[in-house]
Amino acid sequence: MNRAAMRVCLLLLAALSRAGSDHSQEQEGPGHSHWSYEDQEHWGTDHLDCAGNRQSPINVDTAKTIFSPQLRPIQLSGYSLPASEKLRLINNGHTVLLMLPESLAITGGYAQQYRAVQLHLHWGSPSGPGSEHTVNGHRFAAEIHVVHYNTKYNSFDEAKVQPDGLAVLGAFLEVGSRENPYYQEILQHLYKIQREGEEVLVSGFNIAGLLPANLKLYFHYNGSLTTPPCSQTVKWTIFNQTMLISHYQMSMLVMSLRNDDGKPLQNNYRPVKDLHGRRVLASFQTTLPSAKHLPADSDGSEAADGHSSSSFHAGDVLAILFGVLFAITALAFLLYIYKHRNQNTRLDSPTKSKVIYTAAATENTA
Ligand SMILES: [Zn+2]
């Protein structure tokens, strides 16, 4: 037997010996499992999918996304929960997890219907951001994931091994000037679940408030769970609009919890993975060049409802639009002079064409 064949056999044996123990602990579910963020290079030996070529997270290069007009707005149903409904909020040593009732569902935007199971967050440390996905290389402060499974399967466990099994909605969190009341429904309880394995019951609220108001603008691609077992069965939606929480709320998120070693639970994000030829679709036109300076400090585009306008830098967009507008006006002016000089007529005011391009500008900044 040659060396390569031997290696394959050893890998198979290793996989078989682990198959029995793998399903004992649910990765995106509650409870303890033995993997850690310090140990990522070994995820692929314990869980073969983690070394696969359809892994998440990824960097979204907006210049390479493909505009797909058939991507309809995401529709959520049952997301508004009464305060009488109590939800489990858990520190599982890797994240804070809010278990969701099965009444929550995605009923539009995907080809099929998906039922919610849980949501959780990824964050950084006091010294750096911690979103999992990045946009044009920019990492946001934090990221929320709402995990759903296809209603044609009976459970999350059954669905997660099916190609069309899972759908995760992701949105970025940034620091804004106001307290976000929806995120406060989670963050105010974190001090009660500082240790791994602890949990608390929280009152129901409008879970949709944790996601952007604009569910029309998003990126879509096929990927995986971002923690072991890294199942490559996730249809991802990453919203373009970011969520804003206050500086104090962000520090509550980053500072409150501890992991299974009793150390601060921070930087619980996985680095971006190669696309390996996968396509990233966009529900909107992203013909703008990549924004190099995404807002670490806000430029004042913050809206009153705790959402920022988009993950593009508004200043960059305006600069480009005005540049284009100026070039077109100058060209029109030159043509006008040329035409009138030929006709030997007197020069008039050449500013009428502007109106058309102002309309286009409104469309592009949506
Ligand atoms: Zn996640």
Short mmCIF file of C-alpha atoms and ligand atoms in Angstrom, two decimals:
data_model
loop_
_atom_site.label_atom_id
_atom_site.label_comp_id
_atom_site.label_asym_id
_atom_site.label_seq_id
_atom_site.Cartn_x
_atom_site.Cartn_y
_atom_site.Cartn_z
CA MET A 1 0.00 0.00 0.00
CA ASN A 2 1.44 3.34 -0.93
CA ARG A 3 1.62 6.33 1.40
CA ALA A 4 -1.39 8.22 0.01
CA ALA A 5 -3.67 5.19 0.28
CA MET A 6 -2.52 4.58 3.83
CA ARG A 7 -3.30 8.18 4.74
CA VAL A 8 -6.82 7.90 3.31
CA CYS A 9 -7.38 4.73 5.36
CA LEU A 10 -6.19 6.43 8.53
CA LEU A 11 -8.48 9.40 7.89
CA LEU A 12 -11.42 7.05 7.32
CA LEU A 13 -10.66 5.18 10.53
CA ALA A 14 -10.42 8.43 12.45
CA ALA A 15 -13.74 9.58 11.00
CA LEU A 16 -15.45 6.28 11.85
CA SER A 17 -14.15 6.25 15.41
CA ARG A 18 -15.55 9.74 15.95
CA ALA A 19 -18.87 9.20 14.22
CA GLY A 20 -20.41 7.73 17.37
CA SER A 21 -19.52 10.61 19.65
CA ASP A 22 -20.22 13.49 17.25
CA HIS A 23 -23.97 13.80 17.60
CA SER A 24 -23.88 13.79 21.39
CA GLN A 25 -23.28 17.54 21.43
CA GLU A 26 -25.09 19.90 19.17
CA GLN A 27 -22.76 22.58 17.84
CA GLU A 28 -25.26 25.38 17.36
CA GLY A 29 -27.37 24.03 20.19
CA PRO A 30 -27.07 24.43 23.94
CA GLY A 31 -24.61 22.66 26.15
CA HIS A 32 -20.90 22.09 26.21
CA SER A 33 -18.75 20.68 23.44
CA HIS A 34 -14.99 20.38 23.43
CA TRP A 35 -13.90 22.51 20.46
CA SER A 36 -12.48 26.00 20.95
CA TYR A 37 -11.66 29.07 18.87
CA GLU A 38 -7.97 28.69 19.83
CA ASP A 39 -8.00 25.23 18.29
CA GLN A 40 -9.37 25.99 14.83
CA GLU A 41 -6.66 24.23 12.84
CA HIS A 42 -7.91 20.94 14.32
CA TRP A 43 -11.61 21.44 13.56
CA GLY A 44 -11.10 19.73 10.19
CA THR A 45 -9.67 16.54 11.71
CA ASP A 46 -12.52 16.13 14.19
CA HIS A 47 -15.21 17.27 11.75
CA LEU A 48 -14.38 16.59 8.09
CA ASP A 49 -16.79 19.24 6.79
CA CYS A 50 -14.74 21.96 8.50
CA ALA A 51 -12.01 21.32 5.92
CA GLY A 52 -14.49 21.39 3.02
CA ASN A 53 -14.66 23.87 0.16
CA ARG A 54 -18.08 25.41 0.83
CA GLN A 55 -17.25 26.86 4.22
CA SER A 56 -18.39 29.99 6.03
CA PRO A 57 -17.84 32.77 6.82
CA ILE A 58 -16.59 34.52 3.68
CA ASN A 59 -15.53 37.98 2.63
CA VAL A 60 -18.17 39.61 0.41
CA ASP A 61 -16.38 41.43 -2.39
CA THR A 62 -19.16 43.75 -3.58
CA ALA A 63 -17.46 44.31 -6.94
CA LYS A 64 -17.74 40.57 -7.66
CA THR A 65 -21.29 39.93 -6.45
CA ILE A 66 -23.91 39.05 -9.05
CA PHE A 67 -27.09 41.13 -9.09
CA SER A 68 -30.13 38.81 -9.02
CA PRO A 69 -33.43 40.66 -9.43
CA GLN A 70 -35.31 37.44 -8.57
CA LEU A 71 -34.05 37.64 -4.96
CA ARG A 72 -37.22 38.87 -3.27
CA PRO A 73 -37.37 40.61 0.12
CA ILE A 74 -36.99 38.28 3.11
CA GLN A 75 -40.34 37.86 4.86
CA LEU A 76 -40.57 36.90 8.51
CA SER A 77 -43.64 35.62 10.29
CA GLY A 78 -44.36 34.99 13.96
CA TYR A 79 -41.31 37.00 15.04
CA SER A 80 -43.26 39.26 17.39
CA LEU A 81 -43.56 37.35 20.65
CA PRO A 82 -45.69 38.31 23.67
CA ALA A 83 -43.90 39.02 26.95
CA SER A 84 -45.75 36.06 28.45
CA GLU A 85 -43.74 33.68 26.28
CA LYS A 86 -40.49 32.79 28.06
CA LEU A 87 -37.33 32.00 26.09
CA ARG A 88 -34.14 30.28 27.24
CA LEU A 89 -31.00 32.43 27.06
CA ILE A 90 -27.88 30.30 27.37
CA ASN A 91 -24.13 30.79 27.74
CA ASN A 92 -22.85 27.66 25.96
CA GLY A 93 -19.18 28.58 26.32
CA HIS A 94 -18.95 29.70 22.70
CA THR A 95 -21.68 32.33 22.44
CA VAL A 96 -24.91 33.59 23.96
CA LEU A 97 -27.80 31.65 22.51
CA LEU A 98 -31.49 32.57 22.52
CA MET A 99 -33.70 29.55 21.86
CA LEU A 100 -36.63 30.42 19.61
CA PRO A 101 -40.11 28.85 19.44
CA GLU A 102 -41.05 27.07 16.22
CA SER A 103 -43.71 29.65 15.44
CA LEU A 104 -41.01 31.91 13.96
CA ALA A 105 -40.47 31.33 10.25
CA ILE A 106 -39.05 32.68 7.03
CA THR A 107 -42.01 32.74 4.65
CA GLY A 108 -40.59 34.74 1.76
CA GLY A 109 -37.32 35.43 -0.04
CA TYR A 110 -36.29 31.77 -0.06
CA ALA A 111 -37.67 29.13 -2.42
CA GLN A 112 -38.84 27.14 0.59
CA GLN A 113 -40.08 27.81 4.12
CA TYR A 114 -37.75 27.68 7.10
CA ARG A 115 -38.51 27.46 10.82
CA ALA A 116 -36.37 29.26 13.41
CA VAL A 117 -34.49 27.36 16.13
CA GLN A 118 -32.15 29.81 17.79
CA LEU A 119 -30.17 32.99 17.41
CA HIS A 120 -26.73 33.86 18.71
CA LEU A 121 -24.00 36.47 18.34
CA HIS A 122 -20.33 36.70 17.40
CA TRP A 123 -18.16 39.52 18.72
CA GLY A 124 -14.61 40.74 19.22
CA SER A 125 -12.81 42.23 22.22
CA PRO A 126 -12.36 45.73 23.64
CA SER A 127 -9.46 46.13 21.22
CA GLY A 128 -10.99 44.82 18.00
CA PRO A 129 -14.14 43.94 16.03
CA GLY A 130 -15.54 40.43 15.71
CA SER A 131 -18.06 39.91 12.92
CA GLU A 132 -17.63 36.63 11.04
CA HIS A 133 -18.43 37.79 7.52
CA THR A 134 -16.55 40.77 6.17
CA VAL A 135 -17.54 43.17 3.37
CA ASN A 136 -14.73 44.34 1.09
CA GLY A 137 -12.32 43.23 3.81
CA HIS A 138 -14.03 45.27 6.51
CA ARG A 139 -14.84 43.47 9.76
CA PHE A 140 -17.81 44.86 11.68
CA ALA A 141 -18.00 45.06 15.48
CA ALA A 142 -20.32 42.06 15.86
CA GLU A 143 -22.74 39.82 13.97
CA ILE A 144 -26.08 38.20 14.71
CA HIS A 145 -27.11 34.82 13.24
CA VAL A 146 -30.70 33.60 13.25
CA VAL A 147 -30.65 29.87 12.47
CA HIS A 148 -33.57 28.20 10.66
CA TYR A 149 -34.24 24.75 9.20
CA ASN A 150 -36.32 23.73 6.21
CA THR A 151 -39.91 22.90 7.26
CA LYS A 152 -39.88 19.82 5.02
CA TYR A 153 -37.67 18.15 7.65
CA ASN A 154 -38.79 17.19 11.14
CA SER A 155 -35.98 18.73 13.15
CA PHE A 156 -32.81 20.81 13.01
CA ASP A 157 -30.73 17.65 13.42
CA GLU A 158 -32.43 15.96 10.49
CA ALA A 159 -32.22 19.09 8.33
CA LYS A 160 -28.60 20.02 8.98
CA VAL A 161 -27.27 17.11 6.93
CA GLN A 162 -29.52 17.88 3.92
CA PRO A 163 -28.26 20.11 1.07
CA ASP A 164 -31.30 22.39 1.42
CA GLY A 165 -31.58 21.91 5.16
CA LEU A 166 -30.62 25.22 6.76
CA ALA A 167 -31.05 28.96 6.30
CA VAL A 168 -29.21 31.50 8.42
CA LEU A 169 -30.01 35.21 8.46
CA GLY A 170 -26.99 37.34 9.36
CA ALA A 171 -26.66 41.03 10.15
CA PHE A 172 -23.79 43.23 11.28
CA LEU A 173 -23.76 45.22 14.53
CA GLU A 174 -21.99 48.53 14.93
CA VAL A 175 -21.75 51.15 17.65
CA GLY A 176 -24.23 54.01 17.35
CA SER A 177 -25.21 56.81 19.68
CA ARG A 178 -28.43 55.32 21.09
CA GLU A 179 -29.37 52.33 23.18
CA ASN A 180 -31.08 49.66 21.08
CA PRO A 181 -34.17 48.47 23.03
CA TYR A 182 -34.41 45.13 21.20
CA TYR A 183 -30.81 44.15 21.91
CA GLN A 184 -31.29 45.34 25.49
CA GLU A 185 -33.86 42.52 25.92
CA ILE A 186 -30.90 40.12 25.63
CA LEU A 187 -27.95 42.15 26.92
CA GLN A 188 -29.56 43.10 30.23
CA HIS A 189 -29.55 39.44 31.26
CA LEU A 190 -25.95 38.55 30.40
CA TYR A 191 -24.61 39.19 33.91
CA LYS A 192 -26.80 36.30 35.13
CA ILE A 193 -25.20 33.78 32.78
CA GLN A 194 -21.52 34.68 33.06
CA ARG A 195 -20.39 31.08 33.43
CA GLU A 196 -20.51 28.44 30.73
CA GLY A 197 -23.66 26.29 30.96
CA GLU A 198 -25.71 28.89 32.82
CA GLU A 199 -29.07 29.95 31.49
CA VAL A 200 -31.94 32.29 32.30
CA LEU A 201 -35.51 32.71 31.09
CA VAL A 202 -36.24 35.98 29.28
CA SER A 203 -39.58 37.47 28.26
CA GLY A 204 -40.67 37.39 24.65
CA PHE A 205 -40.29 40.52 22.51
CA ASN A 206 -40.28 41.43 18.83
CA ILE A 207 -37.35 39.31 17.61
CA ALA A 208 -37.52 41.04 14.20
CA GLY A 209 -36.24 44.17 15.96
CA LEU A 210 -32.84 42.46 16.20
CA LEU A 211 -32.66 42.41 12.39
CA PRO A 212 -32.52 45.36 9.96
CA ALA A 213 -35.72 47.14 9.00
CA ASN A 214 -34.70 46.77 5.36
CA LEU A 215 -34.99 43.08 4.44
CA LYS A 216 -34.79 43.79 0.70
CA LEU A 217 -31.06 44.44 0.43
CA TYR A 218 -28.92 41.38 1.07
CA PHE A 219 -26.20 39.05 -0.14
CA HIS A 220 -26.88 35.37 -0.65
CA TYR A 221 -24.55 32.39 -0.97
CA ASN A 222 -24.25 28.71 -0.12
CA GLY A 223 -22.01 27.91 2.81
CA SER A 224 -21.79 26.19 6.17
CA LEU A 225 -22.24 26.47 9.90
CA THR A 226 -19.30 28.52 11.17
CA THR A 227 -18.64 26.22 14.14
CA PRO A 228 -18.12 22.43 14.26
CA PRO A 229 -19.49 20.29 12.68
CA CYS A 230 -19.36 23.02 9.95
CA SER A 231 -22.17 21.29 7.97
CA GLN A 232 -22.16 22.60 4.40
CA THR A 233 -25.91 22.90 4.22
CA VAL A 234 -26.56 26.59 4.91
CA LYS A 235 -28.18 29.03 2.51
CA TRP A 236 -26.86 32.31 3.87
CA THR A 237 -28.51 35.71 3.80
CA ILE A 238 -26.30 38.60 4.88
CA PHE A 239 -28.21 41.86 5.15
CA ASN A 240 -26.66 45.02 3.77
CA GLN A 241 -28.16 47.29 6.40
CA THR A 242 -26.32 47.16 9.73
CA MET A 243 -27.76 47.28 13.25
CA LEU A 244 -26.69 49.88 15.77
CA ILE A 245 -26.28 49.40 19.52
CA SER A 246 -24.80 51.86 22.02
CA HIS A 247 -21.18 51.83 23.07
CA TYR A 248 -22.26 50.67 26.53
CA GLN A 249 -24.30 47.82 25.03
CA MET A 250 -21.35 46.72 22.91
CA SER A 251 -19.14 46.58 26.00
CA MET A 252 -21.82 44.54 27.82
CA LEU A 253 -21.72 42.06 24.95
CA VAL A 254 -17.94 41.88 24.81
CA MET A 255 -17.21 41.87 28.56
CA SER A 256 -19.98 39.90 30.29
CA LEU A 257 -19.43 36.23 29.50
CA ARG A 258 -16.73 33.68 30.24
CA ASN A 259 -15.87 30.51 28.35
CA ASP A 260 -15.34 26.98 29.69
CA ASP A 261 -11.82 27.90 30.89
CA GLY A 262 -13.26 30.75 32.94
CA LYS A 263 -11.59 33.23 30.58
CA PRO A 264 -13.44 36.14 28.95
CA LEU A 265 -15.58 34.88 26.08
CA GLN A 266 -14.24 37.13 23.31
CA ASN A 267 -13.25 36.96 19.64
CA ASN A 268 -15.70 34.11 19.05
CA TYR A 269 -15.49 34.42 15.30
CA ARG A 270 -14.02 32.21 12.62
CA PRO A 271 -11.71 33.74 9.96
CA VAL A 272 -13.12 34.02 6.43
CA LYS A 273 -12.83 31.01 4.13
CA ASP A 274 -12.05 30.80 0.42
CA LEU A 275 -15.02 30.91 -1.96
CA HIS A 276 -13.57 28.07 -4.10
CA GLY A 277 -15.50 29.35 -7.09
CA ARG A 278 -18.81 29.93 -5.31
CA ARG A 279 -20.92 32.85 -6.45
CA VAL A 280 -22.24 35.50 -4.11
CA LEU A 281 -25.56 36.93 -5.24
CA ALA A 282 -26.87 40.38 -4.36
CA SER A 283 -30.52 41.38 -4.29
CA PHE A 284 -29.49 44.88 -5.39
CA GLN A 285 -26.99 46.50 -7.72
CA THR A 286 -23.53 46.83 -6.20
CA THR A 287 -21.79 48.46 -9.16
CA LEU A 288 -20.10 50.90 -6.80
CA PRO A 289 -16.38 50.26 -6.37
CA SER A 290 -15.29 48.65 -3.11
CA ALA A 291 -15.57 50.98 -0.14
CA LYS A 292 -12.11 51.14 1.39
CA HIS A 293 -13.03 53.05 4.52
CA LEU A 294 -16.12 51.46 5.97
CA PRO A 295 -17.40 53.30 9.02
CA ALA A 296 -15.56 52.36 12.17
CA ASP A 297 -16.64 55.79 13.33
CA SER A 298 -20.10 56.74 12.15
CA ASP A 299 -20.47 59.55 9.65
CA GLY A 300 -23.82 60.68 11.00
CA SER A 301 -25.94 58.54 8.67
CA GLU A 302 -27.57 56.88 11.67
CA ALA A 303 -31.33 56.62 11.63
CA ALA A 304 -33.55 57.02 14.68
CA ASP A 305 -34.65 53.37 14.72
CA GLY A 306 -31.23 51.92 15.48
CA HIS A 307 -30.35 51.00 11.91
CA SER A 308 -27.61 52.64 9.94
CA SER A 309 -28.25 53.42 6.29
CA SER A 310 -26.10 50.65 4.81
CA SER A 311 -22.73 48.99 5.09
CA PHE A 312 -21.32 51.24 2.37
CA HIS A 313 -19.71 54.49 3.38
CA ALA A 314 -22.12 57.25 2.34
CA GLY A 315 -19.24 59.72 1.82
CA ASP A 316 -17.54 57.48 -0.72
CA VAL A 317 -20.77 56.97 -2.63
CA LEU A 318 -21.50 60.69 -2.82
CA ALA A 319 -17.96 61.48 -3.93
CA ILE A 320 -18.27 59.02 -6.82
CA LEU A 321 -21.73 60.23 -7.81
CA PHE A 322 -20.66 63.87 -7.88
CA GLY A 323 -17.54 62.97 -9.85
CA VAL A 324 -19.64 61.19 -12.49
CA LEU A 325 -22.20 63.98 -12.52
CA PHE A 326 -19.48 66.58 -13.01
CA ALA A 327 -17.90 64.63 -15.89
CA ILE A 328 -21.26 64.21 -17.67
CA THR A 329 -22.17 67.87 -17.23
CA ALA A 330 -18.77 68.94 -18.58
CA LEU A 331 -19.16 66.63 -21.59
CA ALA A 332 -22.68 67.88 -22.29
CA PHE A 333 -21.40 71.46 -22.06
CA LEU A 334 -18.61 70.79 -24.56
CA LEU A 335 -21.03 69.10 -26.99
CA TYR A 336 -23.38 72.03 -26.64
CA ILE A 337 -20.64 74.55 -27.44
CA TYR A 338 -19.46 72.46 -30.38
CA LYS A 339 -22.98 72.13 -31.82
CA HIS A 340 -23.82 75.81 -31.43
CA ARG A 341 -20.50 76.98 -32.81
CA ASN A 342 -21.20 74.93 -35.94
CA GLN A 343 -24.64 76.46 -36.23
CA ASN A 344 -23.18 79.89 -35.56
CA THR A 345 -25.74 80.62 -32.88
CA ARG A 346 -25.40 82.27 -29.52
CA LEU A 347 -24.53 80.21 -26.43
CA ASP A 348 -27.23 79.59 -23.88
CA SER A 349 -27.24 78.17 -20.35
CA PRO A 350 -26.14 74.50 -20.50
CA THR A 351 -27.40 73.04 -17.24
CA LYS A 352 -30.62 71.20 -18.08
CA SER A 353 -29.27 67.63 -18.25
CA LYS A 354 -28.62 67.56 -14.50
CA VAL A 355 -32.12 66.51 -13.52
CA ILE A 356 -31.81 63.07 -15.11
CA TYR A 357 -28.68 62.21 -13.21
CA THR A 358 -30.06 63.38 -9.90
CA ALA A 359 -32.81 60.79 -10.32
CA ALA A 360 -30.25 58.08 -10.99
CA ALA A 361 -28.36 59.12 -7.87
CA THR A 362 -31.46 58.65 -5.74
CA GLU A 363 -31.84 55.12 -7.07
CA ASN A 364 -28.25 54.15 -6.42
CA THR A 365 -28.12 55.20 -2.80
CA ALA A 366 -31.20 53.13 -1.83
ZN ZN B 1 -23.03 31.92 14.15
#
